[in-house]
Structures are given as C-alpha cells and as structure tokens.
C-alpha atoms as a printed R data frame, in Angstrom:
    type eleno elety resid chain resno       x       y       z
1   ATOM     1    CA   UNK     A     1 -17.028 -54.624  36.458
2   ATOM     2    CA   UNK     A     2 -17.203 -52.540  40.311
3   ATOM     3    CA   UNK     A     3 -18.783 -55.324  42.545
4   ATOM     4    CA   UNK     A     4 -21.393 -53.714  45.291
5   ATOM     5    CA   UNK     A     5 -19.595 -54.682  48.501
6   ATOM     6    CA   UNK     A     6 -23.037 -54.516  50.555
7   ATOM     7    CA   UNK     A     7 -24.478 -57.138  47.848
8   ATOM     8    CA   UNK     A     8 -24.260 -59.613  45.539
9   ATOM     9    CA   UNK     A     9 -24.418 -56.901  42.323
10  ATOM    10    CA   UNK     A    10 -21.573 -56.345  39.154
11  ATOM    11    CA   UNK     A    11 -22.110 -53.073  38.175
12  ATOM    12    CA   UNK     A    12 -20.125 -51.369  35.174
13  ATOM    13    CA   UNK     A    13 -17.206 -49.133  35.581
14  ATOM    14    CA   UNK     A    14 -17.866 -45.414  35.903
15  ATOM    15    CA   UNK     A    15 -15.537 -42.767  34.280
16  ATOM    16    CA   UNK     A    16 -14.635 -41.380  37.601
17  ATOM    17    CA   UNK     A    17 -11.441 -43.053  37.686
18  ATOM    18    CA   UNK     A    18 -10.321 -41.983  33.869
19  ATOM    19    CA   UNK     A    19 -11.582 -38.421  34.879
20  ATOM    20    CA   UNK     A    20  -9.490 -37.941  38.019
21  ATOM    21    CA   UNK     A    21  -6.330 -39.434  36.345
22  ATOM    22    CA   UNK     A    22  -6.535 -36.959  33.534
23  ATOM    23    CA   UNK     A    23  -7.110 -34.134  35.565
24  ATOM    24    CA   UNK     A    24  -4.511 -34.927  38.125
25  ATOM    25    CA   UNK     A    25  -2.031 -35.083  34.691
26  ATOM    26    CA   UNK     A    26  -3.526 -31.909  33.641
27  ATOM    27    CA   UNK     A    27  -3.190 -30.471  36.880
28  ATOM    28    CA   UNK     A    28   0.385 -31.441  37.146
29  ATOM    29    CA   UNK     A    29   1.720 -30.817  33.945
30  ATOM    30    CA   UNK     A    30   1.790 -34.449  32.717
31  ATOM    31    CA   UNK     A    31   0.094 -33.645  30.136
32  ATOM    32    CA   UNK     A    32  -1.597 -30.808  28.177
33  ATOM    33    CA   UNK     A    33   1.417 -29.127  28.629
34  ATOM    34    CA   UNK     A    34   2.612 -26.597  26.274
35  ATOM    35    CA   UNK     A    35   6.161 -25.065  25.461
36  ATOM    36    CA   UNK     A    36   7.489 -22.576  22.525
37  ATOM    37    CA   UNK     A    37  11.126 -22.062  21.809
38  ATOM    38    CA   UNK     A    38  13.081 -20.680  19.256
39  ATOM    39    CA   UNK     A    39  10.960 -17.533  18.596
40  ATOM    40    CA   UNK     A    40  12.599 -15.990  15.413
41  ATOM    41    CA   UNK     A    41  11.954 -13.232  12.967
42  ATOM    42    CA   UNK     A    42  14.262 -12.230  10.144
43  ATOM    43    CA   UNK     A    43  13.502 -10.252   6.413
44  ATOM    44    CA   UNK     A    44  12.646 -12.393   3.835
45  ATOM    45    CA   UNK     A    45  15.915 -14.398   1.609
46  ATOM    46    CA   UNK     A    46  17.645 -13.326   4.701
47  ATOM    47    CA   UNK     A    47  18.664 -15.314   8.030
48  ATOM    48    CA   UNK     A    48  19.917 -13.054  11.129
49  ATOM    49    CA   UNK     A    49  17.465 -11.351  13.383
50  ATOM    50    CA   UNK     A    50  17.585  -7.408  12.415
51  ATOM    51    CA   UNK     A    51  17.396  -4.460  15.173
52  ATOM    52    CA   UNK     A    52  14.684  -2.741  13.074
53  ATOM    53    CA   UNK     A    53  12.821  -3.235  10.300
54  ATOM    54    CA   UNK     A    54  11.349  -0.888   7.377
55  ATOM    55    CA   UNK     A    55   8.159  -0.135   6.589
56  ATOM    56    CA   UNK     A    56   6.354  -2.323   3.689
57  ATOM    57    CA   UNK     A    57   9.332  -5.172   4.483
58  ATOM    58    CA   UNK     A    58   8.629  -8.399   3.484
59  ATOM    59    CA   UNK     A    59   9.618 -10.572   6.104
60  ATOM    60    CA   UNK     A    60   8.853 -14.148   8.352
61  ATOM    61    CA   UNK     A    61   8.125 -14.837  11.568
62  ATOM    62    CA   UNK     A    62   8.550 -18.564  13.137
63  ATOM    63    CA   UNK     A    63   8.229 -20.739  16.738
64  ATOM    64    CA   UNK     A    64   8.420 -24.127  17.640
65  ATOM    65    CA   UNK     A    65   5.801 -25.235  20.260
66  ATOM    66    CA   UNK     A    66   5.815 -28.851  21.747
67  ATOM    67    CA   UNK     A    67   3.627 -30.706  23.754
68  ATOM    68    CA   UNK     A    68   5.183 -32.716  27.431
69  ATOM    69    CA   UNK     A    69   4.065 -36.314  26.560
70  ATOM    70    CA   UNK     A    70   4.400 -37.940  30.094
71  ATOM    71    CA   UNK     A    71   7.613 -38.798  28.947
72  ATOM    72    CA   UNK     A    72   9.320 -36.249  25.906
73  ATOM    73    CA   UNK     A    73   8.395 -33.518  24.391
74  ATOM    74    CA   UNK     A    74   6.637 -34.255  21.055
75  ATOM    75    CA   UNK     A    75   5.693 -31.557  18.163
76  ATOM    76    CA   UNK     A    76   2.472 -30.175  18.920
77  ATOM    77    CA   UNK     A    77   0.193 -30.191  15.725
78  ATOM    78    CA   UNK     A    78  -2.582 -27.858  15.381
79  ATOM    79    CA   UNK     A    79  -4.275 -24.944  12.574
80  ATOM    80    CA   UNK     A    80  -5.389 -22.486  14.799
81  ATOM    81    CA   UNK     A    81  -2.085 -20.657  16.283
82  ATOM    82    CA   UNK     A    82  -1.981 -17.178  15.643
83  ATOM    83    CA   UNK     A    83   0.831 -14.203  15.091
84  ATOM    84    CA   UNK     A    84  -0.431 -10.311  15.849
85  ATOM    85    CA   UNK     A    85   1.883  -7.387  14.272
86  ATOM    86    CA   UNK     A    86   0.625  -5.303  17.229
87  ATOM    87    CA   UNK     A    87   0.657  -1.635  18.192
88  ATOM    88    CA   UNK     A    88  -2.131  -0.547  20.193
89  ATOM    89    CA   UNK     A    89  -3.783  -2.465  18.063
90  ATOM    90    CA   UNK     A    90  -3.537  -5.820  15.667
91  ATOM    91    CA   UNK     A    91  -1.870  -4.497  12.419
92  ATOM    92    CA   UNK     A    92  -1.412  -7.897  11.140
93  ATOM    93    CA   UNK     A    93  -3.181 -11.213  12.146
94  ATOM    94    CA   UNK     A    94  -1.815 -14.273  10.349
95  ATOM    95    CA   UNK     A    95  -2.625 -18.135  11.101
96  ATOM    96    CA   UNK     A    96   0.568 -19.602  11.431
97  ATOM    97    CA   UNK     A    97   1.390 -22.930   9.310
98  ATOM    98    CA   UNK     A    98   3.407 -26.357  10.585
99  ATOM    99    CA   UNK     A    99   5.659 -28.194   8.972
100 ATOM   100    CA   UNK     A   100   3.729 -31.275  11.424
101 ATOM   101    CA   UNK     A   101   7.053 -31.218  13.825
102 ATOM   102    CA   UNK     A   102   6.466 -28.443  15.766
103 ATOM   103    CA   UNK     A   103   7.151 -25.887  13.290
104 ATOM   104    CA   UNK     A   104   4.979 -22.920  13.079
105 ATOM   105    CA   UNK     A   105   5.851 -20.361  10.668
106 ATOM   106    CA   UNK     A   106   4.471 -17.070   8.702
107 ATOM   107    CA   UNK     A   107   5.228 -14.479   5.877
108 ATOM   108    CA   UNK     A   108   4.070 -11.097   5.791
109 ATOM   109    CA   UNK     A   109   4.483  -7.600   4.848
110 ATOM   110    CA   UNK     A   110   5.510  -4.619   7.442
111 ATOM   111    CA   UNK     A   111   2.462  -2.341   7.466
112 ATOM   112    CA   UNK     A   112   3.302   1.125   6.225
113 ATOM   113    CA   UNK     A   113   2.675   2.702   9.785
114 ATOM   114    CA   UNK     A   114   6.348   3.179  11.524
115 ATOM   115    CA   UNK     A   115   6.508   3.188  15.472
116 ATOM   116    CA   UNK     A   116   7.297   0.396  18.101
117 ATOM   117    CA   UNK     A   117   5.714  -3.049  17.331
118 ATOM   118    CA   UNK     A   118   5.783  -6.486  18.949
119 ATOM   119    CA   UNK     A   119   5.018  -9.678  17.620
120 ATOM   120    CA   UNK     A   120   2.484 -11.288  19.634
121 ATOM   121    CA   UNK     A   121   1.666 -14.905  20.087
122 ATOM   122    CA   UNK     A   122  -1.279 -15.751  22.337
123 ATOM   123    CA   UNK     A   123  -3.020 -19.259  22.220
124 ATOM   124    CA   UNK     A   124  -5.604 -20.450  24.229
125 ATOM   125    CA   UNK     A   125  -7.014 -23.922  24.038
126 ATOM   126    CA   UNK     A   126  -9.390 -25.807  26.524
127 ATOM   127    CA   UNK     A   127  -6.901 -28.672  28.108
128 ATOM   128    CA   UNK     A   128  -3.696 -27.210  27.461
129 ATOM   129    CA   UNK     A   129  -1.843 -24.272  29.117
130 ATOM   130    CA   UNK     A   130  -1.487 -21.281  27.396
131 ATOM   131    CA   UNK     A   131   0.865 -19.451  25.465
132 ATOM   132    CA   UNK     A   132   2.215 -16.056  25.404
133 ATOM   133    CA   UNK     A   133   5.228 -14.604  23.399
134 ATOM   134    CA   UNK     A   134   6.071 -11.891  22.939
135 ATOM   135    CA   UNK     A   135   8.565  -9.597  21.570
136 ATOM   136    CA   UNK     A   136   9.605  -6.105  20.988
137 ATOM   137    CA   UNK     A   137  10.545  -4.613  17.435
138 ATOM   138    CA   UNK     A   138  10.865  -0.521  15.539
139 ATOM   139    CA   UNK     A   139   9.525  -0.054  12.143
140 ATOM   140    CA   UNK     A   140  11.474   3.022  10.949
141 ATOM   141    CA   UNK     A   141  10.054   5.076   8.037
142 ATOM   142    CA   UNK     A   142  12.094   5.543   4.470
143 ATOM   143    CA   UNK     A   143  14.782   7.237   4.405
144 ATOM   144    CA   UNK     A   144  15.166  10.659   2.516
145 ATOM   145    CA   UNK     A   145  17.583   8.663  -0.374
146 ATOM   146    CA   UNK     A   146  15.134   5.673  -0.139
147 ATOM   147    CA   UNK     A   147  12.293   6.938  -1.430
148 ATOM   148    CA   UNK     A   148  11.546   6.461  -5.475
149 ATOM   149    CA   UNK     A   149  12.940   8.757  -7.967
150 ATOM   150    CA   UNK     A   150   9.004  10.017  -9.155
151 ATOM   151    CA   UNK     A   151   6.985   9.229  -6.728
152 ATOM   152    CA   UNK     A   152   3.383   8.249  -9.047
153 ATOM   153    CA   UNK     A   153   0.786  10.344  -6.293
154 ATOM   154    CA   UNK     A   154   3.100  12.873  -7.053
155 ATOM   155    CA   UNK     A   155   2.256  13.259 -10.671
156 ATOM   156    CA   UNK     A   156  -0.258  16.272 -10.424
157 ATOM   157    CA   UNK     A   157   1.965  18.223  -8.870
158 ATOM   158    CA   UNK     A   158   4.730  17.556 -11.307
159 ATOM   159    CA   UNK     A   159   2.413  18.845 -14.014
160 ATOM   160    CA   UNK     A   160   1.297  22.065 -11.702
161 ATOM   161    CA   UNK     A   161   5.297  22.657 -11.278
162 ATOM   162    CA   UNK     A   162   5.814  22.589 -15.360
163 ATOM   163    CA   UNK     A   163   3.152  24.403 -16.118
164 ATOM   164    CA   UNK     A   164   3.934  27.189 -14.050
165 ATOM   165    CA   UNK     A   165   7.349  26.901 -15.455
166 ATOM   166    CA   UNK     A   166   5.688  26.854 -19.174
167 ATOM   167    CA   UNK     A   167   3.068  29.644 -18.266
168 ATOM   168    CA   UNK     A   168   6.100  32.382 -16.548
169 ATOM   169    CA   UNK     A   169   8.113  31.248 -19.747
170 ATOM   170    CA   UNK     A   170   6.579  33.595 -22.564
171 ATOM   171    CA   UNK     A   171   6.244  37.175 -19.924
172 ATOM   172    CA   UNK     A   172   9.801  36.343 -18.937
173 ATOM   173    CA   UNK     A   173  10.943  36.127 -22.706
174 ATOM   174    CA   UNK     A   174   9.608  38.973 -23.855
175 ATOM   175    CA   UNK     A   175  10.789  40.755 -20.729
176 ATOM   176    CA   UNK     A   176  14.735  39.951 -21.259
177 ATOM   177    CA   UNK     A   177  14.656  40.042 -25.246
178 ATOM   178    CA   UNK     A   178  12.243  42.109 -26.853
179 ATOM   179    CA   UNK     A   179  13.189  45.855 -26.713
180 ATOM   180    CA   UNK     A   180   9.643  46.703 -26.717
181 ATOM   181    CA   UNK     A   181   8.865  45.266 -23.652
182 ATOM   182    CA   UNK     A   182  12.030  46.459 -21.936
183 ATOM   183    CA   UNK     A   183  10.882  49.924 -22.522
184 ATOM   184    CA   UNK     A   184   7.326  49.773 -20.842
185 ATOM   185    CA   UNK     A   185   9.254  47.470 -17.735
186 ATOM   186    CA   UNK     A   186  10.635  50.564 -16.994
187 ATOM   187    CA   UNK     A   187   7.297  52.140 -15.347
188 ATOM   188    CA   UNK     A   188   8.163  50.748 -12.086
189 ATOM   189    CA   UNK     A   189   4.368  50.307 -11.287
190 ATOM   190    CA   UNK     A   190   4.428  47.499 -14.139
191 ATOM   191    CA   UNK     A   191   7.063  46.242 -13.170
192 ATOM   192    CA   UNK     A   192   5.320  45.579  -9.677
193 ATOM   193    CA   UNK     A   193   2.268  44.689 -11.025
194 ATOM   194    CA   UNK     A   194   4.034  41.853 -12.795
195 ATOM   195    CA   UNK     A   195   5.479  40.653 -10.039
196 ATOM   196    CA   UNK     A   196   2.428  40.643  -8.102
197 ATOM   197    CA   UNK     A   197   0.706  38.138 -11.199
198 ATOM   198    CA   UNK     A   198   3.881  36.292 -10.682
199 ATOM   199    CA   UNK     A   199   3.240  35.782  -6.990
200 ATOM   200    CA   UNK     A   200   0.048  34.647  -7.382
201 ATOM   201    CA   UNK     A   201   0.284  31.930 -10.250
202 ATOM   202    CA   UNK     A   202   2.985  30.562  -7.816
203 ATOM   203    CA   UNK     A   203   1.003  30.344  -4.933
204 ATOM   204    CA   UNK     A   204  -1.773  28.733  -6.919
C-alpha cells in the first residue's frame, strides 16, 4: 500500500513503478534483447557452406537466436521466425522450426529460377529488437552434361524428328536403289523439285 502523505489514506500500488522498470530494461537492452549467430546454409546430407548452389537443390538453412536475460543469454523460443529465398522478390518463405535451445532451422528446395539470391531473415516482434540477416548466394543453371539423357517435355519433338526421318526414308530409297527412279532423277527440274518437298517437311 502508497500512503497519501497530505492524509491519513492507504491507497493500492499503481503499475507505474513495474512500467518504468520494464521500459528502462527495454530501453537499455536488459531485456527484450535479441541476438542471432551462427547463420549457416549447406546442401542437404552435406555439411560445408558451398559458393553456389544449383537450381532445384535440396538444401537447409539454420540460425541460432538468443534472448539477453539480465544476466546470460538464454535460447529464445518462438513459431513465428521466418526465412525468404529472395530476389526482387520472396521465392521461398518458410517458418523456421526450434529445437527449444535456440535452434532455428529449415529445408527447402532451390527454385528453378538461376540469378543472385540472399537468404533473408527479418523478425519483428513488439518488445524485442529486431532482427535482420542477411546473406548473399548464386543459383547457377544446369550444366550442358547435367541435364537428363531424354528430357520428357521433349517427347513431341522426338517423335516430329523420327518421323521426318521415317517419312524422307522411302523417296530416299527409291532414289539410291531403284533404277527406275534413278532415270527420271536425272531431269534436273525433279531433282529440284524434290529437294524443295524436302526443305519443307524439314522446316515443318
């Protein structure tokens, strides 16, 4: 109880007290105060950093954030910290999970743009400071040798390409073997017409 000084009166405590300690802790960093270390990144079933990465990589991101205590710094628990695979724009947003000491951690998959990306970290949260990480990574594209034997949108114009080949097969035959033929290829005007066909089944 806050006795009145001017009378006799016990009045109850008001939270002005609690409300200018906290904010003076705030304000100075006693507490509310946020840290994140050991920002790493690394392909998945793999441990060391790489330069670059690939597109459509599998890989996993991780930080460690803490929270000043007065005293230490303790593992800061939360659900609601963030990762951006960012060019220009978020590629990849993923809510980061903790292991409850500190760890915050994510697994993902390298978009299949190429270019200059960073992994971004910012986290905002009313009475603590804020965070902001960020770092600086290339996505190349595949490589000419790294691409799949048959690529499977590629199948049409497989079939196109063979049946060309199948189509120019019988003219071509009869052209080189029967002595029929070989006779009437000798009108040169034919002979260009034929080629002119040829031209355009190719080119369709």
């Amino acid at each position: 109880l806050v006795r009145n000084v001017l009378s006799d009166g016990r009045y109850e405590k008001s939270g002005n007290e609690q409300f200018l300690t906290e904010l003076s802790k705030w304000i100075f960093h006693e507490r509310g105060h946020l840290k994140a270390v050991n920002v790493k990144h690394h392909k998945v079933g793999e441990t060391d950093e790489p330069a670059l990465y690939r597109i459509n990589d599998e890989l996993e991101y991780s930080v460690e954030i803490y929270e000043w205590s007065g005293t230490s710094w303790e593992p800061y628990v939360t659900d609601d910290v963030q990762v951006q695979f960012y060019m220009m724009s978020p590629y990849v947003l993923k809510t980061l999970s903790n292991d409850k000491k500190g760890l915050y951690s994510a697994s993902f998959k390298v978009p299949d743009v190429y270019g200059v990306f960073q992994f971004k970290v910012e986290y905002q949260k009313l009475g603590y400071t804020s965070l902001s990480i960020s770092k600086q990574i290339p996505v190349r594209p595949y490589r000419h040798n790294e691409y799949e034997r048959f690529i499977p949108t590629a199948y049409p114009y497989y079939g196109a390409a063979f049946s060309t080949v199948r189509l120019l097969h019988s003219p071509f035959k009869l052209l080189l073997y029967d002595p029929d033929s070989k006779n009437k290829w000798q009108d040169s005007s034919s002979f260009l017409l034929f080629i002119y066909i040829t031209s355009k089944v190719w080119h369709v």
